[in-house]
Tab-separated table of C-alpha atoms and ligand atoms in Angstrom:
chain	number	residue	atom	x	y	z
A	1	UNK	CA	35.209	19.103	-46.444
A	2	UNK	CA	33.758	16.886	-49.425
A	3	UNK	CA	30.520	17.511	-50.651
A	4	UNK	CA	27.600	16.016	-48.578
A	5	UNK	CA	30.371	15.369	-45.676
A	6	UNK	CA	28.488	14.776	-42.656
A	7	UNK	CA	28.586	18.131	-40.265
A	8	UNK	CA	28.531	17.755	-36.588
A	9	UNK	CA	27.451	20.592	-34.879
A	10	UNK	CA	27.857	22.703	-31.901
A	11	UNK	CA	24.909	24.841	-31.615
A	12	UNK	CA	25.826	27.720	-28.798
A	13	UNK	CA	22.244	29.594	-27.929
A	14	UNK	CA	19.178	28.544	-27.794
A	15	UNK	CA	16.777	31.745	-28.162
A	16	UNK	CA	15.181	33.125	-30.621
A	17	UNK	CA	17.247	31.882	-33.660
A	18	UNK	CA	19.101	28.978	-32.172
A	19	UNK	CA	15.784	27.330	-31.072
A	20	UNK	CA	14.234	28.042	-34.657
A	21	UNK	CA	17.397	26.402	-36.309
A	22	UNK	CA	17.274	23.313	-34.243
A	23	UNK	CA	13.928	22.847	-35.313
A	24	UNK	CA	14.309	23.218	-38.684
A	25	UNK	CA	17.483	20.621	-38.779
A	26	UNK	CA	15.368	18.491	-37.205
A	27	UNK	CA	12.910	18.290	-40.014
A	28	UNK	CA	15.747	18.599	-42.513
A	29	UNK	CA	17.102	15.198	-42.258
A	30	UNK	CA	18.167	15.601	-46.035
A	31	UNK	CA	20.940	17.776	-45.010
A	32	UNK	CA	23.065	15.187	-43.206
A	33	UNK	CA	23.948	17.864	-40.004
A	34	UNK	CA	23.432	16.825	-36.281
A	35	UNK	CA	23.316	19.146	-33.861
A	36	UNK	CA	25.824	17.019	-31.160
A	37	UNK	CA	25.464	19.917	-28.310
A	38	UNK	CA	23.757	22.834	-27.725
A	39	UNK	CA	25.597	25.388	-25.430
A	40	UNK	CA	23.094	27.266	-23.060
A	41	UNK	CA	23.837	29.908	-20.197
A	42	UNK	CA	20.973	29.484	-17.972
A	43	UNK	CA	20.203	25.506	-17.182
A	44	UNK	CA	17.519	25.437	-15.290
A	45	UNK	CA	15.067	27.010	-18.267
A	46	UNK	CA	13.073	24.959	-19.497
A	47	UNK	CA	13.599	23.861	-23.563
A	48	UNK	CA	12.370	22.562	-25.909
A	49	UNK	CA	14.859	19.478	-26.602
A	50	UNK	CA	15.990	16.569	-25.207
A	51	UNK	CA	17.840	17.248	-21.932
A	52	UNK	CA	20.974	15.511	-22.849
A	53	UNK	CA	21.726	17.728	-25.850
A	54	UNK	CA	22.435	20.857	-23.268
A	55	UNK	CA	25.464	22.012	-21.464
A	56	UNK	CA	26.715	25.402	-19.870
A	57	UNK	CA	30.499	24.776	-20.902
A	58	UNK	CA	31.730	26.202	-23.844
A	59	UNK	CA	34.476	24.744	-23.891
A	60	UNK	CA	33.030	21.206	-23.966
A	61	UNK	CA	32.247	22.366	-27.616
A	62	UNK	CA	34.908	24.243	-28.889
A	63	UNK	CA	37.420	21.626	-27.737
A	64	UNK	CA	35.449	18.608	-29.150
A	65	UNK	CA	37.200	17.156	-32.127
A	66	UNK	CA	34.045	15.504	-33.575
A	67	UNK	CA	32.215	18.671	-34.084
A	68	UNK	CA	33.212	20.704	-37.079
A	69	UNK	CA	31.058	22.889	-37.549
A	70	UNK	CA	30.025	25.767	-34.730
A	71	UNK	CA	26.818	27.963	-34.820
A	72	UNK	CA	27.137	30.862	-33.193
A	73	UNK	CA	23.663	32.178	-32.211
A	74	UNK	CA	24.103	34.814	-28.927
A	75	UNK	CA	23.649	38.155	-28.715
A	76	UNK	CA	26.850	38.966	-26.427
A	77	UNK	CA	28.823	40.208	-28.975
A	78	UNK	CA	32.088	39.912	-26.645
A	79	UNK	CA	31.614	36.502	-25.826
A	80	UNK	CA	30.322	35.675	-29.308
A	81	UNK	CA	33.872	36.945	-30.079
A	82	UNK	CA	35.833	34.785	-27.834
A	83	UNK	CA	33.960	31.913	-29.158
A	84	UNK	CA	33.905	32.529	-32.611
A	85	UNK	CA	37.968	33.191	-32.626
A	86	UNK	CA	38.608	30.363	-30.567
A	87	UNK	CA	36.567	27.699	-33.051
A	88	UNK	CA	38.312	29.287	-36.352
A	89	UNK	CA	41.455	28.948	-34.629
A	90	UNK	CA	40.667	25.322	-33.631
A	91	UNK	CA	39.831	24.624	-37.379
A	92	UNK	CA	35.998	24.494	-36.949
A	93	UNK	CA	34.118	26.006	-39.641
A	94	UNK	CA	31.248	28.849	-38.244
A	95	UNK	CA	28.080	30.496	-38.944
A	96	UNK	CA	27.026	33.167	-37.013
A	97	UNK	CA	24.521	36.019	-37.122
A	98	UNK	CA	26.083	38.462	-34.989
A	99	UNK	CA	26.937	41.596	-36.942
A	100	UNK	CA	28.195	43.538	-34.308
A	101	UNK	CA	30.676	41.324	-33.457
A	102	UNK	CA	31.421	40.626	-37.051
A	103	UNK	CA	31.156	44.317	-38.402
A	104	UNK	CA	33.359	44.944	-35.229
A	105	UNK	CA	36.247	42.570	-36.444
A	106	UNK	CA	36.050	41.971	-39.877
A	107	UNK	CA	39.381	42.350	-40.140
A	108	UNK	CA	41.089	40.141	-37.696
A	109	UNK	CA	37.950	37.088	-38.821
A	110	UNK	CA	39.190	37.289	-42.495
A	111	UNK	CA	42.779	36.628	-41.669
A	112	UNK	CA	42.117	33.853	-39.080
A	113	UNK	CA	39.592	32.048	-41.587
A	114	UNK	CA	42.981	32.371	-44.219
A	115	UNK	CA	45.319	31.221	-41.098
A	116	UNK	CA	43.330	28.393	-40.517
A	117	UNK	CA	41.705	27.456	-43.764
A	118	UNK	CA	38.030	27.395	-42.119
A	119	UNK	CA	34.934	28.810	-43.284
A	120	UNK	CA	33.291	31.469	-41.327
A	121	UNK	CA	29.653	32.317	-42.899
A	122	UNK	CA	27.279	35.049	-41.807
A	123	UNK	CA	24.266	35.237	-44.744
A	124	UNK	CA	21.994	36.246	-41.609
A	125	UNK	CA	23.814	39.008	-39.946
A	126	UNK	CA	22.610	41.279	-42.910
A	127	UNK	CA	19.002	41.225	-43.330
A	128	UNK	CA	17.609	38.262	-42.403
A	129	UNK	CA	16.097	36.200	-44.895
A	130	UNK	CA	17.546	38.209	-48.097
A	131	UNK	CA	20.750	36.410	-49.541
A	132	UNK	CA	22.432	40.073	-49.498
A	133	UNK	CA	26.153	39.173	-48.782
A	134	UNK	CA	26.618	35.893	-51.118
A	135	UNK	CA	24.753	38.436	-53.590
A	136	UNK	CA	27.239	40.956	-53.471
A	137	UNK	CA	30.078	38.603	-53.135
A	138	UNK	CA	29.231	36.736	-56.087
A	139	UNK	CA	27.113	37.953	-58.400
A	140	UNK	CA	28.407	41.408	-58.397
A	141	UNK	CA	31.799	40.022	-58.848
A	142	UNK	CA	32.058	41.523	-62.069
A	143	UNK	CA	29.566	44.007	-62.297
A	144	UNK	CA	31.123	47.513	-60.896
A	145	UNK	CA	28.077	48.253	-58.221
A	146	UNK	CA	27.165	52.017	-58.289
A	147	UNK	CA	25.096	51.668	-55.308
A	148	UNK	CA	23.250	50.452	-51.928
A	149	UNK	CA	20.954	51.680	-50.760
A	150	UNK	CA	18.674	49.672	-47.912
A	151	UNK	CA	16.156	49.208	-45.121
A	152	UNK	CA	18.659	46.887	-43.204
A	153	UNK	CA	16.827	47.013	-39.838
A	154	UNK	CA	13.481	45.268	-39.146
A	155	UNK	CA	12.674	46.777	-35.653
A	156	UNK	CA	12.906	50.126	-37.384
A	157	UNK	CA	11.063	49.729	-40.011
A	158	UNK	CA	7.906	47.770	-37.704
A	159	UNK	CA	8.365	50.961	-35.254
A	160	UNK	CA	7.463	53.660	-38.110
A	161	UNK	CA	5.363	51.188	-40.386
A	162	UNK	CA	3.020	50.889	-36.685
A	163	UNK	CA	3.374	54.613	-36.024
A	164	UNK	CA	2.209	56.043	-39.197
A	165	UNK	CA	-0.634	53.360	-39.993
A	166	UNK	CA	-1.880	52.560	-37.142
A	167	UNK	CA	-1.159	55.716	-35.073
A	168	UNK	CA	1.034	53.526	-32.307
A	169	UNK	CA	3.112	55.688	-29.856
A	170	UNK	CA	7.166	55.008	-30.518
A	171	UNK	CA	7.319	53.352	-27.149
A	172	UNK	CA	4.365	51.051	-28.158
A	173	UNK	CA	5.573	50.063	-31.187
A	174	UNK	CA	9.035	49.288	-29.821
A	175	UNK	CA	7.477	47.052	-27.019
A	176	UNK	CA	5.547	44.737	-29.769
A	177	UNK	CA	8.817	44.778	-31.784
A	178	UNK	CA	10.671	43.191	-28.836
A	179	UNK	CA	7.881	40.795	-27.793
A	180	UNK	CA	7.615	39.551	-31.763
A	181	UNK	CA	11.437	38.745	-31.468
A	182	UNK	CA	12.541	41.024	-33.818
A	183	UNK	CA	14.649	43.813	-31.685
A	184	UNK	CA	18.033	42.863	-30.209
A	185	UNK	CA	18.163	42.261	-26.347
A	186	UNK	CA	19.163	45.760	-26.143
A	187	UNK	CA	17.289	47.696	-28.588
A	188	UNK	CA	19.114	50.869	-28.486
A	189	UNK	CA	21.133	49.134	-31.012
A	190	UNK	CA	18.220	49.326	-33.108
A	191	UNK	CA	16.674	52.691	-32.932
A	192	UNK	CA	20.269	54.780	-32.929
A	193	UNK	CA	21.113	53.387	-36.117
A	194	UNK	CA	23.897	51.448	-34.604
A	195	UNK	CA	22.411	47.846	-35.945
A	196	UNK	CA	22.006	49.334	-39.020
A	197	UNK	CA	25.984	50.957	-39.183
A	198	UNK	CA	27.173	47.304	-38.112
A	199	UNK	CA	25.215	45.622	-41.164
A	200	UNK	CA	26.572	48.712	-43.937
A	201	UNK	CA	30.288	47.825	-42.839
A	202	UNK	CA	29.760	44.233	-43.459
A	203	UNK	CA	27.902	44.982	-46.582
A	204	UNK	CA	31.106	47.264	-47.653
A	205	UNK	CA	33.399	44.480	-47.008
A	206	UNK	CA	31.559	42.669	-49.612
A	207	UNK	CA	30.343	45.637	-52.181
A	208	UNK	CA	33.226	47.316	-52.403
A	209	UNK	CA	36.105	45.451	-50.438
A	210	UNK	CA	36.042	48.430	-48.147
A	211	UNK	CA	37.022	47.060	-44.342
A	212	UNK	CA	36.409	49.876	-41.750
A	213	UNK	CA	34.892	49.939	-37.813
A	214	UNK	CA	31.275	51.077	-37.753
A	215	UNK	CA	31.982	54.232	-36.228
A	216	UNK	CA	33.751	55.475	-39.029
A	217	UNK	CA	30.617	56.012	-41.196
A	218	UNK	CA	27.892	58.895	-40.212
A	219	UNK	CA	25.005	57.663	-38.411
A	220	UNK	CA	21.758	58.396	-37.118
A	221	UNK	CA	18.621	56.408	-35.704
A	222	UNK	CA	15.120	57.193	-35.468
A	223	UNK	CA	14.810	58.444	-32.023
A	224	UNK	CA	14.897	61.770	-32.274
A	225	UNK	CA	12.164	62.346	-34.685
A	226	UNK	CA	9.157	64.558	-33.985
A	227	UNK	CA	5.662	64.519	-35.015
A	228	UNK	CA	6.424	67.479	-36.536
A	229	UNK	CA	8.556	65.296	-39.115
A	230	UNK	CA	6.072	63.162	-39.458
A	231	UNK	CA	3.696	66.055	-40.741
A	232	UNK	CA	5.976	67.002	-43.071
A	233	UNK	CA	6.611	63.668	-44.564
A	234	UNK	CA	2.520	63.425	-44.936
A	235	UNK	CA	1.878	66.839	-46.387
A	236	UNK	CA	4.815	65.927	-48.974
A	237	UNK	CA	3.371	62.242	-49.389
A	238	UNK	CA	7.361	60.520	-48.282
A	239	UNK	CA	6.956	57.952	-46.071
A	240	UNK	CA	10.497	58.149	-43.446
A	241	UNK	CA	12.712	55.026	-43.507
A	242	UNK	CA	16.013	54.038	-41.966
A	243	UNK	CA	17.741	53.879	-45.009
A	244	UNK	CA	21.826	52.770	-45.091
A	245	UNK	CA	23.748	54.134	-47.956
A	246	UNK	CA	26.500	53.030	-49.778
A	247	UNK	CA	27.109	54.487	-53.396
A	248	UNK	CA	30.391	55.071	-55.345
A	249	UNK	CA	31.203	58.675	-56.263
A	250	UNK	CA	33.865	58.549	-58.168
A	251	UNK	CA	36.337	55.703	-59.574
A	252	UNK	CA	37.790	55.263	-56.433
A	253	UNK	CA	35.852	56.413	-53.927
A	254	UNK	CA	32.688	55.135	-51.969
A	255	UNK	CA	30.287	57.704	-49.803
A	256	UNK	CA	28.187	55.447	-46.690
A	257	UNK	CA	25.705	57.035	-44.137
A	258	UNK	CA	22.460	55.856	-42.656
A	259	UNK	CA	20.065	58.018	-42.341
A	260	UNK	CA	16.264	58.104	-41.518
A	261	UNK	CA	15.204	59.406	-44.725
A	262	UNK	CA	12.251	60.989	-46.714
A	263	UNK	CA	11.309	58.404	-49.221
A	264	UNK	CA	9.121	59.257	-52.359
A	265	UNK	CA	6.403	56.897	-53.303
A	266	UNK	CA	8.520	56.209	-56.575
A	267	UNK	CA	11.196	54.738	-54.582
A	268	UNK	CA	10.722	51.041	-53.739
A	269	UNK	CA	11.664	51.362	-49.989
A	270	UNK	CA	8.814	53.152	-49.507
A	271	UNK	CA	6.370	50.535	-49.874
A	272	UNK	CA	8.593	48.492	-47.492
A	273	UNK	CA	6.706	47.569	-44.493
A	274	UNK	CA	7.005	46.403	-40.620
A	275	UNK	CA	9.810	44.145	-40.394
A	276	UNK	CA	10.995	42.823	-43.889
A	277	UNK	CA	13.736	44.844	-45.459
A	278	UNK	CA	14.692	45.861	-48.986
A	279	UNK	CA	17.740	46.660	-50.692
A	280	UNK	CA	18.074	48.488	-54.205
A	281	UNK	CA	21.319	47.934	-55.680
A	282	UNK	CA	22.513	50.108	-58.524
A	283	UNK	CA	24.604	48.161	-60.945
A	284	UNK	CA	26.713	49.389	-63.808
A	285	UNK	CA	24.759	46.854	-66.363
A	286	UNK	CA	21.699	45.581	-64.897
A	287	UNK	CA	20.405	49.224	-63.760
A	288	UNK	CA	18.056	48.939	-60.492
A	289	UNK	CA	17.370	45.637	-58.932
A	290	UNK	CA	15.754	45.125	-55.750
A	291	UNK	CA	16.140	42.526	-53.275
A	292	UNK	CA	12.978	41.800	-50.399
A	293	UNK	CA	12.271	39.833	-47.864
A	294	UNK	CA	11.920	39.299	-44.279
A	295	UNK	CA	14.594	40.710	-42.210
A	296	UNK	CA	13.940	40.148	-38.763
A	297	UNK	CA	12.486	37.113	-36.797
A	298	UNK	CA	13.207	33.273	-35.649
A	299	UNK	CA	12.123	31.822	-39.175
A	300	UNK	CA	13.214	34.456	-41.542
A	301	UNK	CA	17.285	34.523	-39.510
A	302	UNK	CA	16.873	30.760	-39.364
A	303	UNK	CA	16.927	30.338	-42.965
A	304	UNK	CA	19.513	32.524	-43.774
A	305	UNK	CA	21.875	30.074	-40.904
A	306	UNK	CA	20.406	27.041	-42.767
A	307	UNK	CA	21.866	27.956	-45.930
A	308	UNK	CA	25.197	28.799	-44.184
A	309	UNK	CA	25.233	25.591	-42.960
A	310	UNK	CA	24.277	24.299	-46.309
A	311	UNK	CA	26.980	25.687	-47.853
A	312	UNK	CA	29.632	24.149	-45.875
A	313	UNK	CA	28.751	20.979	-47.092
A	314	UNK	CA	30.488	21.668	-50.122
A	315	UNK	CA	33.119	24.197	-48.838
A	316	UNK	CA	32.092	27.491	-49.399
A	317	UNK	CA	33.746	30.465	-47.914
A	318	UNK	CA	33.673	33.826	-48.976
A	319	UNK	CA	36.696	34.509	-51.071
A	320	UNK	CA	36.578	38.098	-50.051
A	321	UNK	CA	37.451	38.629	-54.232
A	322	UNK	CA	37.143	42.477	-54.282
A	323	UNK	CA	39.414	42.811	-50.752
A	324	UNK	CA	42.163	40.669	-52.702
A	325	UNK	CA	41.552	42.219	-55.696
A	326	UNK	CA	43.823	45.268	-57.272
A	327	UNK	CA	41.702	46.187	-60.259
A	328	UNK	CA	39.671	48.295	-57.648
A	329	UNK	CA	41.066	49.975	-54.479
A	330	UNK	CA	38.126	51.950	-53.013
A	331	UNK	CA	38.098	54.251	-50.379
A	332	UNK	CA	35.470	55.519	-47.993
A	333	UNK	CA	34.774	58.969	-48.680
A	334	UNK	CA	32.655	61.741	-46.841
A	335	UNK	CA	33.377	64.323	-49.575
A	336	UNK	CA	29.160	64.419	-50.796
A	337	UNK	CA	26.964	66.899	-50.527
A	338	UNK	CA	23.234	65.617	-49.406
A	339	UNK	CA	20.049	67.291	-49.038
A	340	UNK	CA	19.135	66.941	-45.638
A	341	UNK	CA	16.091	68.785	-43.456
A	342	UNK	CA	16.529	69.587	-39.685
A	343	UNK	CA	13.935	70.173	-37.731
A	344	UNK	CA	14.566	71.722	-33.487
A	345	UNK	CA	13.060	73.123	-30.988
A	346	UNK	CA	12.856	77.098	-30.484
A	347	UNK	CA	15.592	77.022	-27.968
A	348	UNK	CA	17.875	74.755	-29.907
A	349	UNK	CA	21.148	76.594	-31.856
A	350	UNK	CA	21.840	75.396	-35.270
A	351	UNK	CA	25.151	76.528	-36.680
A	352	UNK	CA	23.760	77.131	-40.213
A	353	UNK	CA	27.691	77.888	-41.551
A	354	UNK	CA	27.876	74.270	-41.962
A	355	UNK	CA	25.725	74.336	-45.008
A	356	UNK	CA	26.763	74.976	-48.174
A	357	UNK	CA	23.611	76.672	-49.245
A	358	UNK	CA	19.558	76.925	-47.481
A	359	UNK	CA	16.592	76.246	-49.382
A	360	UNK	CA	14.163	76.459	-47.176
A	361	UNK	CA	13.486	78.121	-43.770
A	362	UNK	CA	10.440	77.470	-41.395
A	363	UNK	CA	10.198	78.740	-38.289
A	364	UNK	CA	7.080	78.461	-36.056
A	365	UNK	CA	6.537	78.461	-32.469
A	366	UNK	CA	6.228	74.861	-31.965
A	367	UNK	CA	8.963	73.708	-34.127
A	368	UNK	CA	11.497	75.095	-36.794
A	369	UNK	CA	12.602	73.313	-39.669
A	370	UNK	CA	15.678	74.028	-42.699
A	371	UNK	CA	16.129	72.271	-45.590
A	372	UNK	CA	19.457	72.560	-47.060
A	373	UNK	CA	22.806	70.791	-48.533
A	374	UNK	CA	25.230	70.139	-46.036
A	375	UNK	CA	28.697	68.064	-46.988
A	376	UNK	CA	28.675	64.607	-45.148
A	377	UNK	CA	32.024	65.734	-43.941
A	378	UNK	CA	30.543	68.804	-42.253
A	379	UNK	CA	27.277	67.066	-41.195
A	380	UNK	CA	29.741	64.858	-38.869
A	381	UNK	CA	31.015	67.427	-37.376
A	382	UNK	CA	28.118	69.187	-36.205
A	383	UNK	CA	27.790	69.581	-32.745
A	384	UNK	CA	23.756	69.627	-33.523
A	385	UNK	CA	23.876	66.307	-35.357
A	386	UNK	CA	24.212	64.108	-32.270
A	387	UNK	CA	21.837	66.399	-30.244
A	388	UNK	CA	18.465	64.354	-29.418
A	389	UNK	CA	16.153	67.346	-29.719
A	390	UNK	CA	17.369	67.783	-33.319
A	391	UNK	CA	15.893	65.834	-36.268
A	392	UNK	CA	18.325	65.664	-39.304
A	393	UNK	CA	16.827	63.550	-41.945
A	394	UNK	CA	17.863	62.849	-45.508
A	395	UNK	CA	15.676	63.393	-49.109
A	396	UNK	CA	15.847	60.800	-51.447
A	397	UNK	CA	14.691	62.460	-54.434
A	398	UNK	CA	16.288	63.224	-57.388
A	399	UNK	CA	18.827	66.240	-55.305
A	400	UNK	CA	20.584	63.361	-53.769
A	401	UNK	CA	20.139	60.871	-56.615
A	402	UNK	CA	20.910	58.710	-53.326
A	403	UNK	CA	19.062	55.335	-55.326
A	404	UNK	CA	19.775	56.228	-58.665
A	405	UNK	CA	22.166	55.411	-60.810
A	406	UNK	CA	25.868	57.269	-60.843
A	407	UNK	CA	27.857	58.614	-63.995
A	408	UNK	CA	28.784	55.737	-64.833
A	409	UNK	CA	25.744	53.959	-65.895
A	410	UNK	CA	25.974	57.329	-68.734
A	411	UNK	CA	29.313	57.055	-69.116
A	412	UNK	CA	29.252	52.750	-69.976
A	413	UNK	CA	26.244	53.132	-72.255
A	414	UNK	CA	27.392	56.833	-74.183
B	501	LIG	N1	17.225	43.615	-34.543
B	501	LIG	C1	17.469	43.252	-35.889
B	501	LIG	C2	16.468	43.958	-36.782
B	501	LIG	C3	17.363	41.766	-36.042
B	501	LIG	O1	15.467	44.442	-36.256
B	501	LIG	O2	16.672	44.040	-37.977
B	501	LIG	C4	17.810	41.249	-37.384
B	501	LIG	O3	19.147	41.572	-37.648
């Protein structure tokens, strides 16, 4: 494609996101894209477009030579699949925002964009607004990251930002989360931690090169939490965020978890609020940067697909530079010891041998908590770590050094 080439696109949803885009190419003549078709699974709802722009066959898109350009915008991550394989494979260029689909496949998308010489983009499957992924691509190119470390998840964030300040109950803050738009059609995806997992493994495909499934990294959501926790937090002033971790530990190797976690008030995630996201990046030279912005919503995800789609015009792709690359061969790595607490319930058994050490024991009749270091390797294996009456919940504070800068800031500036 030559610069400013005219794009013709098939636009395949219309809710939250593909409704927003439409409008804003509609008021953004300057960009020279036409949305020819908008694919649609329900046709007798009533839209907001002209009637003529809407069919219910896919196919009528994918197989149309004058469109070159398809938006993916569903939330079916299998058929979102099918689709988005089928138009690299018929040499259309994509955007999409679906990170479980993406985070699910990385590896089979990057060879069929090389097959096929297309352009698939994806700015808004990782935080919404924030230009996190052409960041990392390009500007870290050659700046050795030492760490990521994130609130990647809106929904989340609005679900404890509502509970703490204005004293919401979890199931009432979840409700105004979906009816703002800014949980996914099934929101367990949200509150496990699983959205979260999906947008760290496309984040490590473009930090560190790293491709690997999202249920290879340690996990945990926000739905087990207690009050309890939440007491804790307050009497310690942390505020608890879903934070997702990636940080190099060694030359080679690269630790990634997501975790809620206790963030202190020095920590810029902790003045993160409701659904906007932030992402502190540790870099070699540049020390701590931090990246906000909205990361959830039909405006915020819209511009993030607008740029994608601006970006085509004159050919990017990602060049996936540090997967290619053989200066650096990371590997994932769960060989890190983290200070975590776990809070359970009387009845509950804790197999304390998986700590390496205890630094605190609390035991009350309501609720018992310990705080200890725990490998990440041993933490997975837990049988109490996926148990839903047990709280485990990371410290961010100078023990885990989880947002600070590694060795090797020392080591470049000794
Ligand atoms: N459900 C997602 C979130 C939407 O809350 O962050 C944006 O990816």
């Amino acid at each position: 494609m030559t610069e400013n080439k005219k794009l013709n696109i098939g636009l395949i949803g219309f809710g939250v996101v593909g409704e927003g885009i439409y409008n804003v190419l509609q008021q953004t003549p300057t960009l020279n894209a036409t949305i020819k078709k908008i694919c649609i699974k329900h046709a007798s709802k009533k839209r907001n477009a002209p009637q003529e722009l809407f069919t219910t066959n896919v196919e009528s898109l994918l197989d149309d030579d004058s469109i070159n350009v398809i938006v993916e915008l569903i939330d079916d991550a299998d058929a979102a699949y099918k689709i988005v394989t089928t138009a690299l494979r018929n040499k259309k260029h994509v955007v999409s925002a679906n990170k479980k689909m993406i985070a699910a496949h990385l590896q089979e998308l990057l060879m069929l964009q090389k097959e096929n010489e297309v352009s698939l983009l994806y700015e808004a499957a990782v935080c919404g607004s924030i230009p996190v992924i052409r960041n990392l691509e390009e500007y870290y190119d050659n700046d050795l990251l030492n760490s990521f470390s994130g609130i990647v998840n809106g929904s989340t964030n609005f679900i404890l930002t509502k509970m703490k300040e204005e004293g919401l109950s979890y199931e009432n803050a979840l409700k105004q989360a979906q009816q703002l738009g800014f949980a996914e059609s099934n929101p367990a995806l949200d509150v496990e931690g699983k959205d979260a997992v999906n947008k760290l493994t496309i984040v490590l495909q473009h930090a560190y090169g790293i491709t690997t499934k999202p249920e290879t990294i340690v996990h945990k959501g926000i739905t087990q939490l207690h009050r309890s926790d939440t007491k804790y937090a307050a009497e310690k002033n942390y505020n608890i965020k879903l934070v997702a971790n990636a940080r190099r530990i060694d030359d080679d190797k690269i630790v990634a978890f997501v975790l809620p976690t206790f963030v202190e008030s020095k920590n810029q995630l902790y003045h993160i609020r409701n659904e906007f996201n932030g992402v502190l990046i540790g870099s070699k030279l540049a020390d701590e940067q931090f990246l906000y912005g909205k990361g959830a919503g039909r405006y915020p995800t819209s511009s993030a697909v607008l740029s994608d789609i601006a970006a085509l015009r004159y050919d990017y792709k990602y060049e996936y530079k540090k997967t290619k690359s053989n200066a650096h061969k990371y590997q994932l790595s769960n060989d890190f010891l983290l200070k975590i607490f776990v809070s359970f319930n009387q009845d509950a058994e804790i197999n304390v041998s998986f700590f390496d050490s205890i630094e605190d024991r609390y035991f009350n009749k309501n609720r018992n908590h310990l705080v200890g270091f725990i490998s990440l390797n041993n933490l997975q294996k837990a049988d109490w770590f996926n148990d839903e009456t047990v709280s485990v919940i990371a410290f961010d504070g100078d023990d885990n050094k989880i947002s600070t800068n590694t060795f090797l800031h020392e080591t470049i500036l000794n």
